[in-house]
Coordinates of C-alpha atoms in Angstrom, one line a residue:
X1 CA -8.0 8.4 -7.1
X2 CA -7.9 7.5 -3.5
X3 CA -7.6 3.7 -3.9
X4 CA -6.5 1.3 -6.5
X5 CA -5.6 -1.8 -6.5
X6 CA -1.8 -3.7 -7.4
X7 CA 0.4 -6.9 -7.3
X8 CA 2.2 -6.9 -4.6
X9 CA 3.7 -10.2 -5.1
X10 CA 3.2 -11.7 -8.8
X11 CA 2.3 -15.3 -9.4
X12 CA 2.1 -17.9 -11.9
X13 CA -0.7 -20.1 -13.2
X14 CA -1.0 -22.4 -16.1
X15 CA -4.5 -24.0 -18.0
X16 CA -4.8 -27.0 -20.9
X17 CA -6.5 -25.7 -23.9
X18 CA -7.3 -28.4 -26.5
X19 CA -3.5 -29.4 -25.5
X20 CA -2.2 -25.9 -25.7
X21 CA -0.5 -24.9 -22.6
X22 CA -0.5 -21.7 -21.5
X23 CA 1.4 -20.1 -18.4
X24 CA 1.0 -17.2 -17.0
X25 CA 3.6 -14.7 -14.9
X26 CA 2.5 -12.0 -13.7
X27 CA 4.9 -9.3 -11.3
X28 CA 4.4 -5.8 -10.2
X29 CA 6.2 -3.3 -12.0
X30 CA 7.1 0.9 -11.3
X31 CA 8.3 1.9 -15.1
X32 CA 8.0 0.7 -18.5
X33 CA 11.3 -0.6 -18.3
X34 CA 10.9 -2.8 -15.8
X35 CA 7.6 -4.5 -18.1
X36 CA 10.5 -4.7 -20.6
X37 CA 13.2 -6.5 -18.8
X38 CA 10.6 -8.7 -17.5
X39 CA 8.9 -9.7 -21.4
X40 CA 12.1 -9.9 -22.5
X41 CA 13.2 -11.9 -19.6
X42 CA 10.3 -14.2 -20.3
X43 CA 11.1 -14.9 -23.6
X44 CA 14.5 -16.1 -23.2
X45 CA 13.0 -18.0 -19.9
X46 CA 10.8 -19.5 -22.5
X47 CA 12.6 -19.5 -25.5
X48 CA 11.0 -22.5 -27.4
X49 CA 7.6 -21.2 -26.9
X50 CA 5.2 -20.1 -30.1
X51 CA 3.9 -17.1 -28.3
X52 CA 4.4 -15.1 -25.4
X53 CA 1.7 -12.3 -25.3
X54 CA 2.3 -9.5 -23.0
X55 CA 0.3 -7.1 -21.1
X56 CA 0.9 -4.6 -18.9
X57 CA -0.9 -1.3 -16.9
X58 CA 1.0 2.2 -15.6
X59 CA -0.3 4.4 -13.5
X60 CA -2.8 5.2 -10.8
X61 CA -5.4 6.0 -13.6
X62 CA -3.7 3.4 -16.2
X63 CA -2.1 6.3 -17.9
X64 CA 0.1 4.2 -19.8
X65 CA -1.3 0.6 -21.0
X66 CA 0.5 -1.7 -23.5
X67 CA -0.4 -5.1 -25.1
X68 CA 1.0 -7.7 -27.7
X69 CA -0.2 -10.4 -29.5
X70 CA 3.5 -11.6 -30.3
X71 CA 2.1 -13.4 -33.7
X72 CA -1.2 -14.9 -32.8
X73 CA -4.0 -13.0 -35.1
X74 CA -4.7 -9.6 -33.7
X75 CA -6.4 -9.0 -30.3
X76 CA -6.4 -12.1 -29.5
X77 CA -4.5 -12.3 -26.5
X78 CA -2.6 -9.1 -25.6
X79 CA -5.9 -7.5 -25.6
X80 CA -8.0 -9.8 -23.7
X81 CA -5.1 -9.7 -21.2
X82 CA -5.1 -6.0 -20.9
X83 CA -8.8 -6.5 -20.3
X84 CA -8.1 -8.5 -17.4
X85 CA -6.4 -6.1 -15.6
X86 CA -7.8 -3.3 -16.0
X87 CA -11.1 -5.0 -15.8
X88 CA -10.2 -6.3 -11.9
X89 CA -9.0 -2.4 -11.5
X90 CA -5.0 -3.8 -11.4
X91 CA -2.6 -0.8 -11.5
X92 CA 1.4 -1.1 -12.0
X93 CA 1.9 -4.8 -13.3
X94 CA 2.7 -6.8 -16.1
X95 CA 1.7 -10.1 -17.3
X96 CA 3.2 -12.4 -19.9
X97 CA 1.0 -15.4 -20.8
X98 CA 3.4 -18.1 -22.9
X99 CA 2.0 -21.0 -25.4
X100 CA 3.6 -23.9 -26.2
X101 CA 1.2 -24.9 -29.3
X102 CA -0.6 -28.5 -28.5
X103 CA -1.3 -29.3 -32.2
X104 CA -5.1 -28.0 -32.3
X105 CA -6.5 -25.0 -33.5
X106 CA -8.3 -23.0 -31.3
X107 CA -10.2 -20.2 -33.5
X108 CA -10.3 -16.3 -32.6
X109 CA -13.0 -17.0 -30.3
X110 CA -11.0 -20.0 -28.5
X111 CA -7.8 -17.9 -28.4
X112 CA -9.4 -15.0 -26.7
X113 CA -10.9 -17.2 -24.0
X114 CA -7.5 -18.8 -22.9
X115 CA -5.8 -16.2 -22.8
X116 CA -7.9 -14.7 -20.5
X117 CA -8.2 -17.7 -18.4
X118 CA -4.7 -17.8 -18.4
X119 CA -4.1 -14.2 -16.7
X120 CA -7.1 -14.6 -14.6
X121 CA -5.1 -17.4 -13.2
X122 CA -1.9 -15.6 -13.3
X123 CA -3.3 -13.1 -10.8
X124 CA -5.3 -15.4 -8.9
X125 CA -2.0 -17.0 -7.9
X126 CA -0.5 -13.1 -7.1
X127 CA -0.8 -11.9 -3.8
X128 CA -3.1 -8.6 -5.0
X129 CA -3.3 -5.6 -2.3
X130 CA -5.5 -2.6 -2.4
X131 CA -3.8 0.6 -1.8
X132 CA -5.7 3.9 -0.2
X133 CA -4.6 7.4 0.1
X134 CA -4.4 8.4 3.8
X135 CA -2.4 10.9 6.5
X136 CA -0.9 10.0 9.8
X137 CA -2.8 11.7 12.9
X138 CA -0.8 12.7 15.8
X139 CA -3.3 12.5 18.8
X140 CA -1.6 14.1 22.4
X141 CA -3.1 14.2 25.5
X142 CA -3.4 13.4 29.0
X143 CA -5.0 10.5 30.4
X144 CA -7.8 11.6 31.5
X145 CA -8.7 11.8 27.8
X146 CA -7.5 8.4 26.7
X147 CA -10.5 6.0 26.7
X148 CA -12.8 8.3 25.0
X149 CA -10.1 8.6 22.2
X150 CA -9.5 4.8 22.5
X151 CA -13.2 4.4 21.9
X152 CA -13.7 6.3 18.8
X153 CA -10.4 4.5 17.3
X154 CA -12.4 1.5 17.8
X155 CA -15.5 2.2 16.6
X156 CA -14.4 4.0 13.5
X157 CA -12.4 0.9 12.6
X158 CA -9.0 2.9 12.3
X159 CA -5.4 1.4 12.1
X160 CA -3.1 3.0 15.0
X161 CA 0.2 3.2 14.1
X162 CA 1.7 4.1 17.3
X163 CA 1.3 4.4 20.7
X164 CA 3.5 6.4 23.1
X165 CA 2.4 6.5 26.9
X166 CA 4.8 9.1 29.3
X167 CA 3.4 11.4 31.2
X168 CA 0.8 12.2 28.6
X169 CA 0.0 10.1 25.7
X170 CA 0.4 9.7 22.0
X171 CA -1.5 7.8 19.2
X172 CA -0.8 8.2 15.5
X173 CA -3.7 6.8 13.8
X174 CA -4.2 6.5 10.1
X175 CA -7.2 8.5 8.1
X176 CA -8.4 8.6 4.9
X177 CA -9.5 12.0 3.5
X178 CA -13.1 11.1 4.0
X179 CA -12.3 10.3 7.6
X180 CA -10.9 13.3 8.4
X181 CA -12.7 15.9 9.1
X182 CA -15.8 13.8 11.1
X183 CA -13.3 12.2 13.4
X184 CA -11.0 15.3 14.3
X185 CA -14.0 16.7 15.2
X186 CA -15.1 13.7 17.0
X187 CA -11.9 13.8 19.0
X188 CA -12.5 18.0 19.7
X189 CA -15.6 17.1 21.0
X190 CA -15.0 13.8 23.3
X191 CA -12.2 15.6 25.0
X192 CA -13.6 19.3 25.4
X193 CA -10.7 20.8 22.8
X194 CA -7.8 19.0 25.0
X195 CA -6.2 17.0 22.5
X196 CA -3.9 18.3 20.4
X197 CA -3.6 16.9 17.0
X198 CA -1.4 17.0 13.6
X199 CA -1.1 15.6 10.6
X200 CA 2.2 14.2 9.1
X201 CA 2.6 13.4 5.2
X202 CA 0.2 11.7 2.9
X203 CA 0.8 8.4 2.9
X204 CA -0.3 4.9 0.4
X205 CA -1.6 2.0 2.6
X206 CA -2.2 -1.3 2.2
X207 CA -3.1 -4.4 4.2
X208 CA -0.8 -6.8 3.6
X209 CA -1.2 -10.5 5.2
X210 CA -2.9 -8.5 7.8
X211 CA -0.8 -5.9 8.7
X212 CA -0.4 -2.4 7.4
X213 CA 2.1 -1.4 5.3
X214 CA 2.9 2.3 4.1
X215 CA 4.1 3.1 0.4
X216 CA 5.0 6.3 -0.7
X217 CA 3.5 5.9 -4.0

């Protein structure tokens, strides 16, 4: 997988259901133990709740996913929450959805519903990034070479990481593996095999409040 989308910054939301209230936390997480300490966490946050249902995703391709009901009839409401995230493609987060009982049944049907609703809002109020694979591309050469270089940055719609100007110039541009191979050639061609290029280490990025972060995982 090239891309996949996480919480970068978890959030809480909270919905009325036939008086029910249910809250919602949601936080990234790197391990199964850090979705423990944070149900567990929850729970003694919450301690005078009836419920607190959990759910929570591993993994780039959701090799590990985990869900629990925490006494309301089963599939209720860990399920429908792991259903949530991996429906909206979430990697590497937890949620914890807590009810305080409002006196009113709400049926299998009901329960499924608001516990959904309840995570829905949980990572509505999360700051949610989307992550993609990429290298760093050294770019050298002299000025003569700069604008055409400049140009096909531009046009291709590619981040620049840095920009170094001396008595020649370098630009380290980010690619993805897709982008590779066109624009390196696109770059051999614009400047007659001048430019000297080189890739560093793979990379994760992300735009984040609209600058580009780098993750190594």
């Amino acid at each position: 997988m090239e891309r996949y989308k996480t919480v970068y910054e978890g959030g809480t939301g909270e919905i009325i259901e036939k008086k029910s209230r249910f809250i919602a936390n949601v936080i990234p997480i790197t391990s199964e133990e850090d979705a423990f300490a944070f149900i567990e966490s929850t729970k003694k946050r919450y301690w005078d709740a009836t419920h607190n249902c959990s759910a929570y995703v591993l993994g780039i391709n959701n090799e590990l996913a985990r869900c629990s009901d925490d006494g309301e009839p089963p599939r209720t409401a860990g399920r429908p929450m792991l259903d949530v995230l991996t429906g909206e493609g979430i990697r590497n987060a937890a949620v914890v959805v807590t009810r305080y009982f409002g006196g009113t049944l709400l049926g299998t049907g009901g329960l499924v519903r608001a516990y959904q609703s309840a995570a829905k809002e949980g990572l509505k109020n999360s700051l949610i990034i989307e992550k993609i694979y990429g290298r760093p591309l050294m770019i050298r050469t002299d000025y003569s070479g700069i604008g055409r270089i400049q140009y096909l940055i531009a046009q291709n719609n590619l981040t620049t990481l840095s920009a170094e100007y001396t008595d020649t110039v370098a630009i380290q541009v980010l690619l993805t593996p897709e982008e590779e191979n066109s624009f390196t050639k696109k770059i051999l061609e614009s400047t007659n095999g001048k430019a000297a290029m080189e890739f560093g280490d793979p990379v994760w990025f992300a735009d984040v409040r609209g600058q580009i972060n780098l993750f190594s995982d």
